[in-house]
């Protein structure tokens, strides 16, 4: 099947289109979008196994060969991320069934949800820099709609900011691609990489690399370009927040990973040092934000920023081990952030507030929720048997090995602050005297719990089954640390 | 005072067909000359906008009883379906095929599946443009 790696893009695309016809029939919409999301998970699992077996898969769209047409490239990193994106969107979808409300469902919610997945999967899979831009736009436009859908005051205000920032960063993206095209004369990423190494990365290419860093830093919320994120992610309802937190910033991080390992790896002294400084500052600001707030949504949102910084630090070290650690941590973080947002969403549904000072004693009536949250909190901080541990260990060790002592130390310290911030929610929200909440004594949360429990179970297996996951991660890191593998697979020389 | 816009309405009735013919010409010229699905669709939409200006939303909805959101969806289905058709022949997505055929009246005509894709673009552009204009026009 030549088109296998296309299917994770095509299935949600077709589903999104077909869902437009049935906006009034909510049950049919739920069934269709559920089935298509499940199908996406299945096909992306097939892609993953195929890449594991036969190495990098490429698909020349329209039968135009590599530098001339658009090539879809699925290396191990892409396949893993597409798989994770599909699983997370499936979890958020089944959570949406119970929480998003009929008003939103009637107005193309599921359709837009599928288009968001198209954009994310496409951005992970494409091998063409301009096509990456297009998939970014597909993803962002869907996210604009999901952010504003419902039309409450806070959503309107925050979506204006969000759209403004993203339009500016998209314009910068086009400008950066324009500059790059005027110098290397090609848009295929493998071909760009080859040409850049032929001219041995002169100063202008380094300028473009920094421009790309700014663009993807704006998308992926790196210091000092993260300013739009805390407000914007605070506005939408829980499942949308979960899918934003788990996928959107990670696409920016993936793009940084791809461009800085594939396109611009020749003059690492300058660009990667900037990235390293930005990453460390990102971790610090994220950690400060996470411990400063008493709003449970804000705490998790600032934890996204910490994680982005940790992953970016791994990229900036640029050794095989640190890249493996980054990939490990990236996958763990996508999974656990989605789980945390969904759990926080349930807490807000029960209590009707996101102010931590007004919440206490939840564990008396909701022990399942409490212990799931506890496990998720330990995971996100990186307590040994769980999944956050191994990625950070590899990252910190490789940081020390390569002489990035400050960075590695700060990554280590950040774990403590992250643990403090998420435990603050646990201790203040779940322990103590139970309070009366406006929704009444017992809110039915069992059906809402399915999605976060699935994600937390996945996180536990991901942590315990390191031996099984390891070959996938090292295959991804191998391609990242040696771009020739990627170039040869695409250009077939 | 009721404004009598008989001149505008009569002129619209005449000009409308010229614009629509021109847009269809642009659409079919796309392969060999400047034009194509996007500009063709935009111009067809412009013709309908002229109709909206000369008459009103309700009258136009009676003349063209389409849900333009569904027109967009049908257009997308055309575009994606043309691409996905390649999957049936185990060719990469969006691989197009063409053939020369002798049609009655038209003579030797080259038929290309890219036209189907362009019809998709054409419908999407019409659908999106008119959805935007009608939605803004209807909201108070």
XYZ file of C-alpha atoms in Angstrom:
633
model
C 0.000 0.000 0.000
C 1.890 3.040 -1.232
C -0.335 5.579 0.479
C -0.117 4.168 3.996
C 1.607 7.199 5.522
C -1.022 9.483 4.025
C -3.908 7.743 5.766
C -3.529 9.466 9.172
C -4.134 12.735 7.269
C -6.756 11.498 4.837
C -9.056 9.711 7.304
C -9.762 12.751 9.523
C -9.953 14.989 6.455
C -12.689 12.890 4.881
C -14.441 12.549 8.232
C -14.324 16.318 8.757
C -15.876 16.937 5.345
C -18.616 14.339 5.751
C -19.487 15.696 9.206
C -20.391 19.060 7.633
C -23.459 17.383 6.115
C -24.852 16.136 9.421
C -24.610 19.104 11.755
C -28.102 18.723 13.162
C -27.847 15.011 13.926
C -25.637 14.998 16.986
C -25.711 11.264 17.605
C -24.578 10.513 14.085
C -21.849 13.118 14.439
C -20.559 11.484 17.595
C -20.551 8.036 16.051
C -18.872 9.181 12.829
C -16.190 11.224 14.531
C -15.565 8.477 17.097
C -15.174 5.832 14.419
C -12.914 7.981 12.279
C -10.737 8.903 15.267
C -10.398 5.241 16.145
C -9.562 4.482 12.520
C -6.890 7.199 12.631
C -5.361 5.572 15.700
C -5.306 2.206 13.913
C -3.744 3.466 10.694
C -1.167 5.540 12.556
C -0.239 2.418 14.534
C 0.271 0.619 11.219
C 2.482 3.483 10.026
C 4.488 3.208 13.231
C 5.056 -0.532 12.774
C 5.873 -0.091 9.110
C 8.502 2.562 9.880
C 9.943 0.368 12.630
C 10.252 -2.522 10.204
C 11.362 -0.886 6.970
C 12.883 2.440 8.009
C 11.824 5.862 6.726
C 8.755 5.843 4.521
C 8.328 8.438 1.812
C 5.443 9.179 -0.495
C 5.861 11.418 -3.549
C 2.438 13.025 -3.887
C 1.064 13.286 -7.446
C 3.866 10.903 -8.521
C 6.324 13.793 -8.838
C 9.682 12.645 -7.554
C 11.478 14.129 -4.588
C 12.758 17.669 -5.014
C 10.042 18.625 -7.505
C 6.830 17.465 -5.904
C 5.611 17.493 -2.334
C 7.002 14.535 -0.465
C 5.453 13.150 2.663
C 8.127 11.684 4.896
C 7.409 9.505 7.870
C 10.516 8.855 9.889
C 10.331 7.410 13.376
C 9.834 10.795 15.057
C 6.934 11.698 12.762
C 5.352 8.283 13.094
C 5.554 8.398 16.889
C 4.107 11.899 17.070
C 1.306 11.108 14.633
C 0.462 8.051 16.712
C 0.407 10.097 19.905
C -1.637 12.873 18.315
C -4.210 10.338 17.173
C -4.475 8.717 20.597
C -4.765 12.055 22.391
C -7.360 13.391 20.007
C -9.354 10.193 20.420
C -9.252 10.611 24.204
C -10.250 14.274 23.988
C -13.040 13.344 21.598
C -14.657 10.806 23.923
C -14.311 13.366 26.704
C -16.046 15.931 24.466
C -19.063 13.648 24.037
C -19.906 14.143 27.703
C -18.747 17.671 28.301
C -18.801 19.968 25.317
C -22.551 20.610 25.254
C -25.113 20.570 22.479
C -24.757 24.238 21.624
C -21.210 23.748 20.420
C -21.831 20.318 18.905
C -24.458 21.760 16.588
C -22.016 24.279 15.193
C -19.435 22.068 13.512
C -17.444 21.219 16.638
C -16.600 17.666 15.549
C -15.864 18.732 12.010
C -13.373 21.356 13.133
C -11.907 18.880 15.600
C -11.108 16.506 12.725
C -9.593 19.344 10.676
C -7.339 20.196 13.616
C -6.100 16.622 13.585
C -5.515 16.895 9.821
C -3.316 19.918 10.396
C -1.351 18.341 13.223
C -0.794 15.008 11.500
C 0.070 16.771 8.273
C 2.601 19.057 9.944
C 4.270 16.037 11.530
C 4.417 14.094 8.274
C 5.301 16.577 5.574
C 8.756 16.798 4.034
C 8.311 20.157 2.360
C 8.829 23.442 4.156
C 6.022 25.315 2.446
C 3.662 22.419 2.895
C 4.578 22.575 6.566
C 3.369 26.172 6.515
C 0.101 25.122 4.891
C -0.528 22.418 7.457
C 0.344 24.919 10.183
C -2.400 27.131 8.821
C -4.887 24.254 8.633
C -4.123 23.519 12.261
C -4.219 27.168 13.360
C -7.459 28.027 11.595
C -9.159 25.057 13.203
C -7.730 26.161 16.518
C -9.091 29.692 16.031
C -12.555 28.264 15.536
C -12.283 25.856 18.463
C -11.022 28.687 20.648
C -13.865 31.056 19.818
C -16.668 28.501 19.420
C -19.314 29.195 22.049
C -18.794 32.940 21.933
C -18.384 33.810 25.592
C -16.729 37.110 26.420
C -13.402 35.690 27.566
C -13.186 33.487 24.486
C -13.734 36.455 22.178
C -11.090 38.538 23.909
C -8.475 35.813 24.006
C -9.095 34.646 20.466
C -8.386 38.153 19.192
C -4.976 38.044 20.869
C -4.332 34.514 19.718
C -5.246 35.208 16.100
C -3.193 38.402 16.060
C -0.068 36.675 17.355
C -0.466 33.732 15.036
C -1.082 35.843 11.954
C 2.097 37.754 12.654
C 4.090 34.595 13.214
C 2.630 33.031 10.074
C 3.627 36.082 8.068
C 7.137 35.760 9.485
C 7.086 32.096 8.513
C 6.307 33.024 4.894
C 9.062 35.636 4.933
C 11.529 33.111 6.330
C 10.595 30.534 3.709
C 10.948 33.257 1.062
C 14.460 34.143 2.208
C 15.461 30.509 2.359
C 14.033 29.822 -1.088
C 15.859 32.775 -2.585
C 19.149 31.358 -1.338
C 18.865 27.608 -1.782
C 16.234 27.568 -4.518
C 14.279 24.586 -3.250
C 11.520 23.860 -0.755
C 11.959 20.156 -0.156
C 13.488 19.815 3.302
C 15.928 17.069 2.386
C 17.046 19.024 -0.665
C 17.373 22.241 1.382
C 19.508 20.361 3.873
C 21.752 19.094 1.106
C 22.140 22.537 -0.457
C 22.814 24.195 2.887
C 25.614 21.750 3.572
C 27.007 22.338 0.069
C 27.367 26.061 0.737
C 28.441 25.243 4.299
C 25.930 27.467 6.116
C 27.144 31.037 5.530
C 26.006 33.919 7.738
C 22.746 34.542 5.901
C 21.597 30.984 6.524
C 22.269 31.476 10.223
C 20.105 34.599 10.104
C 17.335 32.559 8.519
C 17.806 29.874 11.147
C 17.256 32.474 13.862
C 14.192 33.739 11.989
C 12.811 30.209 11.952
C 13.584 29.965 15.643
C 11.492 33.082 16.246
C 8.643 31.744 14.111
C 8.516 28.327 15.723
C 9.248 29.847 19.116
C 6.080 31.920 18.720
C 4.110 28.821 17.791
C 5.690 26.664 20.450
C 5.772 29.234 23.272
C 9.462 29.651 24.049
C 10.738 32.510 26.204
C 10.305 35.443 25.403
C 7.671 34.519 22.830
C 5.271 32.654 25.116
C 3.345 35.749 26.304
C 0.167 34.898 24.382
C -0.185 31.373 25.727
C -1.363 31.702 29.365
C -4.329 33.873 28.442
C -5.362 32.056 25.289
C -5.272 28.564 26.740
C -7.309 29.742 29.710
C -10.347 30.564 27.597
C -11.714 27.432 25.834
C -13.550 24.495 27.466
C -11.579 21.582 28.912
C -11.326 19.147 25.961
C -10.250 21.944 23.627
C -7.743 23.134 26.199
C -6.410 19.594 26.455
C -5.949 19.192 22.746
C -4.310 22.631 22.492
C -1.985 21.954 25.389
C -1.066 18.516 24.162
C -0.674 19.132 20.434
C -0.310 22.733 19.290
C 2.827 23.850 21.088
C 4.341 20.451 20.375
C 4.012 21.050 16.647
C 6.140 24.159 17.105
C 8.676 22.144 19.084
C 8.674 19.404 16.468
C 9.381 22.029 13.800
C 12.304 23.411 15.789
C 13.576 19.876 16.191
C 13.244 19.194 12.486
C 14.737 22.446 11.206
C 17.618 22.538 13.666
C 18.634 18.927 13.179
C 17.957 18.649 9.463
C 18.312 22.064 7.858
C 20.749 24.050 10.004
C 23.060 21.663 11.894
C 26.337 23.021 10.479
C 26.960 26.108 12.591
C 25.648 24.974 15.946
C 27.904 27.286 17.945
C 25.641 30.277 17.414
C 22.101 29.045 16.807
C 22.078 26.260 19.338
C 23.559 28.493 21.984
C 20.700 30.931 21.498
C 18.272 28.047 21.657
C 19.884 26.790 24.833
C 19.643 30.171 26.560
C 16.039 30.579 25.451
C 15.211 27.063 26.627
C 16.653 27.643 30.075
C 14.818 30.946 30.454
C 11.637 29.209 29.287
C 12.010 26.624 32.026
C 12.595 29.298 34.641
C 9.642 31.494 33.637
C 7.382 28.480 33.309
C 8.347 27.265 36.758
C 7.828 30.715 38.278
C 4.379 30.904 36.712
C 3.481 27.396 37.820
C 4.228 28.053 41.474
C 2.881 31.602 41.490
C -0.746 30.956 40.577
C -3.673 29.689 42.633
C -5.710 28.988 39.533
C -5.660 25.301 38.602
C -5.849 25.955 34.865
C -3.021 28.483 34.985
C -0.806 26.077 36.930
C -1.113 23.382 34.263
C -0.698 25.961 31.491
C 2.611 27.140 32.928
C 3.656 23.512 33.202
C 3.334 23.307 29.408
C 5.874 26.107 29.157
C 8.279 24.285 31.482
C 8.010 21.143 29.368
C 8.566 23.082 26.146
C 11.736 24.510 27.674
C 12.969 21.067 28.734
C 12.460 19.648 25.248
C 14.078 22.675 23.614
C 17.062 22.287 25.937
C 17.465 18.709 24.709
C 17.470 19.953 21.112
C 20.023 22.631 21.874
C 22.504 20.125 23.329
C 22.401 18.284 19.974
C 23.912 14.944 20.932
C 22.397 11.580 20.193
C 21.458 11.039 23.834
C 19.939 14.445 24.382
C 17.820 14.126 21.249
C 16.624 10.711 22.395
C 15.788 12.255 25.758
C 13.887 15.059 24.039
C 11.847 12.644 21.954
C 11.124 10.555 25.038
C 10.064 13.593 26.985
C 8.047 15.035 24.107
C 5.873 11.944 23.821
C 5.463 11.635 27.568
C 4.538 15.277 27.850
C 1.915 15.261 25.091
C 0.209 12.366 26.798
C 0.329 13.602 30.367
C -0.607 17.223 29.639
C -3.757 16.043 27.908
C -4.564 13.874 30.941
C -3.919 16.723 33.383
C -6.093 19.191 31.479
C -8.924 16.689 31.305
C -8.640 16.003 35.060
C -8.585 19.709 35.840
C -11.619 20.059 33.581
C -13.454 17.500 35.711
C -12.466 19.339 38.886
C -13.845 22.565 37.442
C -17.027 20.807 36.400
C -17.536 19.544 39.963
C -16.656 22.717 41.794
C -17.696 25.350 39.284
C -14.510 27.317 39.898
C -10.865 27.165 38.951
C -9.742 29.060 42.038
C -7.773 26.616 44.170
C -8.557 28.476 47.394
C -12.244 27.704 46.953
C -11.686 23.973 46.431
C -10.970 21.408 49.102
C -11.735 17.879 50.192
C -12.592 16.501 46.779
C -11.150 13.099 47.636
C -13.964 12.382 50.099
C -16.516 12.083 47.324
C -14.329 11.479 44.292
C -11.553 9.072 45.297
C -11.093 7.804 41.729
C -10.507 11.311 40.441
C -8.149 12.043 43.334
C -5.885 9.063 42.825
C -5.837 9.415 39.057
C -4.774 13.000 39.511
C -2.147 11.915 42.023
C -0.642 9.446 39.545
C -0.720 12.039 36.771
C 0.983 14.553 39.056
C 3.759 12.126 39.959
C 4.181 11.299 36.282
C 4.515 14.887 35.187
C 7.174 15.528 37.821
C 9.172 12.465 36.787
C 9.005 10.062 39.717
C 10.958 6.912 38.766
C 8.595 4.127 37.742
C 6.438 6.546 35.765
C 6.976 7.941 32.301
C 8.384 11.403 33.020
C 11.455 9.921 34.624
C 13.518 8.322 31.906
C 13.337 11.187 29.431
C 14.564 13.664 31.981
C 17.308 11.326 33.173
C 18.681 10.938 29.676
C 18.396 14.690 29.097
C 20.138 15.647 32.321
C 22.879 13.071 31.883
C 23.624 14.119 28.319
C 23.537 17.757 29.413
C 26.240 17.085 31.984
C 28.245 14.977 29.525
C 28.252 17.745 26.931
C 29.203 20.381 29.488
C 25.873 22.184 29.751
C 26.029 22.133 33.533
C 23.738 25.084 34.156
C 21.067 23.870 31.812
C 21.085 20.345 33.162
C 20.979 21.606 36.735
C 18.020 23.840 35.947
C 16.161 20.992 34.241
C 16.733 18.996 37.410
C 15.594 21.824 39.662
C 12.526 22.468 37.513
C 11.229 18.986 38.341
C 11.042 19.990 41.963
C 9.050 23.124 41.220
C 6.779 21.251 38.827
C 6.153 18.643 41.511
C 5.436 21.427 43.994
C 2.980 23.133 41.645
C 0.954 20.028 40.807
C 1.049 18.758 44.390
C -0.269 22.120 45.499
C -3.421 21.303 43.551
C -3.560 17.829 45.067
C -2.972 18.879 48.658
C -5.227 21.915 48.648
C -7.875 20.612 46.331
C -8.262 17.005 47.362
C -7.322 16.980 51.029
C -9.013 18.946 53.778
C -12.657 19.423 54.664
C -15.167 18.672 51.883
C -17.067 21.767 50.820
C -20.513 22.182 49.332
C -20.381 23.087 45.692
C -23.122 24.721 43.645
C -23.554 21.597 41.515
C -24.613 19.584 44.567
C -23.051 16.745 46.514
C -22.347 14.285 43.728
C -21.677 15.170 40.130
C -21.617 12.119 37.838
C -18.063 12.021 36.540
C -17.601 8.339 35.731
C -18.051 8.747 32.000
C -15.814 11.794 31.929
C -13.132 9.796 33.737
C -12.712 7.287 30.895
C -10.441 9.475 28.762
C -8.005 10.691 31.465
C -7.813 7.212 32.996
C -6.911 5.782 29.595
C -4.199 8.404 29.178
C -2.789 7.815 32.658
C -2.738 4.045 32.075
C -0.897 4.737 28.846
C 1.578 6.887 30.773
C 2.162 4.095 33.292
C 2.806 1.547 30.572
C 5.026 4.016 28.763
C 7.052 4.391 31.948
C 7.200 0.706 32.853
C 7.726 -0.549 29.307
C 10.841 1.474 28.574
C 12.541 -1.630 27.229
C 9.824 -2.020 24.629
C 9.730 1.669 23.707
C 13.490 2.182 23.627
C 14.149 0.839 20.072
C 11.537 3.222 18.652
C 13.047 6.206 20.429
C 16.596 5.363 19.430
C 15.533 4.927 15.833
C 14.028 8.413 15.959
C 17.132 9.891 17.582
C 19.376 8.190 15.032
C 17.625 9.979 12.162
C 17.689 13.250 14.063
C 21.384 13.117 14.902
C 22.361 11.972 11.423
C 20.462 13.930 8.760
C 22.059 11.916 5.948
C 19.676 9.052 6.699
C 16.742 11.367 6.078
C 18.241 12.918 2.937
C 19.088 9.569 1.409
C 15.646 8.203 2.133
C 13.943 11.157 0.444
C 16.248 11.846 -2.485
C 17.082 8.145 -3.003
C 20.704 8.481 -4.023
C -39.940 56.785 0.606
C -39.510 53.706 -1.494
C -36.555 53.909 -3.818
C -37.261 52.770 -7.332
C -34.231 50.779 -8.493
C -35.607 49.458 -11.751
C -32.490 50.516 -13.679
C -30.176 48.656 -11.335
C -32.350 45.554 -11.401
C -32.721 45.502 -15.174
C -29.023 46.085 -15.735
C -28.231 43.321 -13.244
C -30.426 40.859 -15.095
C -28.436 41.490 -18.268
C -24.964 41.781 -16.800
C -25.359 38.737 -14.560
C -25.197 36.290 -17.449
C -22.170 37.976 -18.972
C -20.312 37.726 -15.661
C -21.277 34.098 -15.141
C -20.263 33.180 -18.708
C -16.956 34.962 -18.218
C -16.368 33.127 -14.942
C -17.076 29.777 -16.599
C -14.731 30.722 -19.419
C -12.040 31.577 -16.888
C -12.644 28.283 -15.141
C -12.199 26.152 -18.254
C -9.303 28.213 -19.579
C -7.309 27.478 -16.436
C -5.163 24.714 -17.847
C -3.737 26.626 -20.803
C -4.315 30.289 -20.001
C -4.538 32.388 -16.837
C -7.620 31.423 -14.850
C -8.751 28.379 -12.957
C -10.971 27.286 -10.131
C -10.177 30.043 -7.671
C -10.707 33.062 -9.885
C -13.630 31.394 -11.650
C -15.352 30.664 -8.361
C -14.675 34.147 -7.067
C -16.216 35.689 -10.150
C -19.297 33.488 -10.007
C -19.649 34.496 -6.379
C -19.279 38.133 -7.467
C -22.137 37.682 -9.892
C -24.324 36.373 -7.082
C -23.211 39.270 -4.896
C -24.392 41.635 -7.620
C -27.726 39.868 -7.471
C -27.725 40.382 -3.707
C -27.058 44.079 -4.148
C -29.819 44.565 -6.682
C -32.424 42.453 -4.877
C -32.299 41.194 -1.302
C -31.231 38.147 0.685
C -34.642 36.449 0.619
C -35.157 36.785 -3.119
C -31.705 35.436 -3.863
C -32.277 32.567 -1.446
C -35.419 31.752 -3.441
C -33.570 31.855 -6.777
C -30.612 29.815 -5.485
C -32.007 27.530 -2.797
C -28.647 26.073 -1.779
C -27.131 25.764 1.637
C -23.753 27.217 0.748
C -22.057 25.461 3.656
C -22.993 22.204 1.969
C -21.748 23.540 -1.366
C -18.384 24.024 0.345
C -18.501 20.485 1.680
C -19.381 19.068 -1.743
C -16.502 21.015 -3.236
C -14.134 19.591 -0.648
C -15.432 16.111 -1.416
C -14.719 16.667 -5.107
C -11.171 17.841 -4.419
C -10.302 15.175 -1.865
C -12.178 12.500 -3.788
C -10.172 13.223 -6.936
C -6.988 12.864 -4.929
C -8.209 9.792 -3.132
C -9.308 8.203 -6.406
C -5.638 7.584 -7.062
C -5.641 5.277 -4.049
C -7.883 2.845 -5.926
C -5.175 2.417 -8.547
C -2.449 2.131 -5.915
C -0.872 5.348 -7.191
C 0.305 8.110 -4.840
C -2.390 10.493 -3.602
C -3.357 13.258 -6.055
C -1.870 11.454 -9.069
C -3.913 12.677 -12.011
C -4.770 10.961 -15.263
C -5.754 12.379 -18.621
C -6.900 11.201 -21.997
C -7.861 12.675 -25.351
C -11.403 11.871 -26.359
C -13.555 12.657 -29.363
C -16.749 14.123 -28.061
C -19.765 15.003 -30.163
C -19.953 18.740 -30.860
C -16.642 19.509 -29.096
C -14.398 17.349 -31.254
C -11.022 16.347 -29.904
C -11.010 17.275 -26.231
C -8.426 16.489 -23.615
C -10.070 15.279 -20.453
C -8.022 15.620 -17.291
C -8.949 14.629 -13.751
C -7.410 17.917 -12.606
C -10.629 19.527 -13.831
C -12.527 17.544 -11.209
C -10.160 18.884 -8.590
C -10.725 22.378 -9.946
C -14.482 21.939 -9.781
C -13.908 21.223 -6.110
C -11.944 24.445 -5.697
C -14.610 26.328 -7.676
C -17.416 25.088 -5.428
C -15.449 25.717 -2.229
C -14.716 29.303 -3.241
C -18.352 29.976 -4.115
C -19.559 28.283 -0.963
C -17.175 30.061 1.378
C -17.637 33.508 -0.172
C -21.407 33.331 -0.106
C -21.523 31.809 3.366
C -19.475 34.743 4.630
C -21.562 37.355 2.840
C -24.933 35.844 3.690
C -23.995 35.310 7.342
C -22.820 38.883 7.760
C -25.809 40.159 5.814
C -28.317 38.274 7.942
C -26.896 39.110 11.356
C -28.420 42.115 13.033
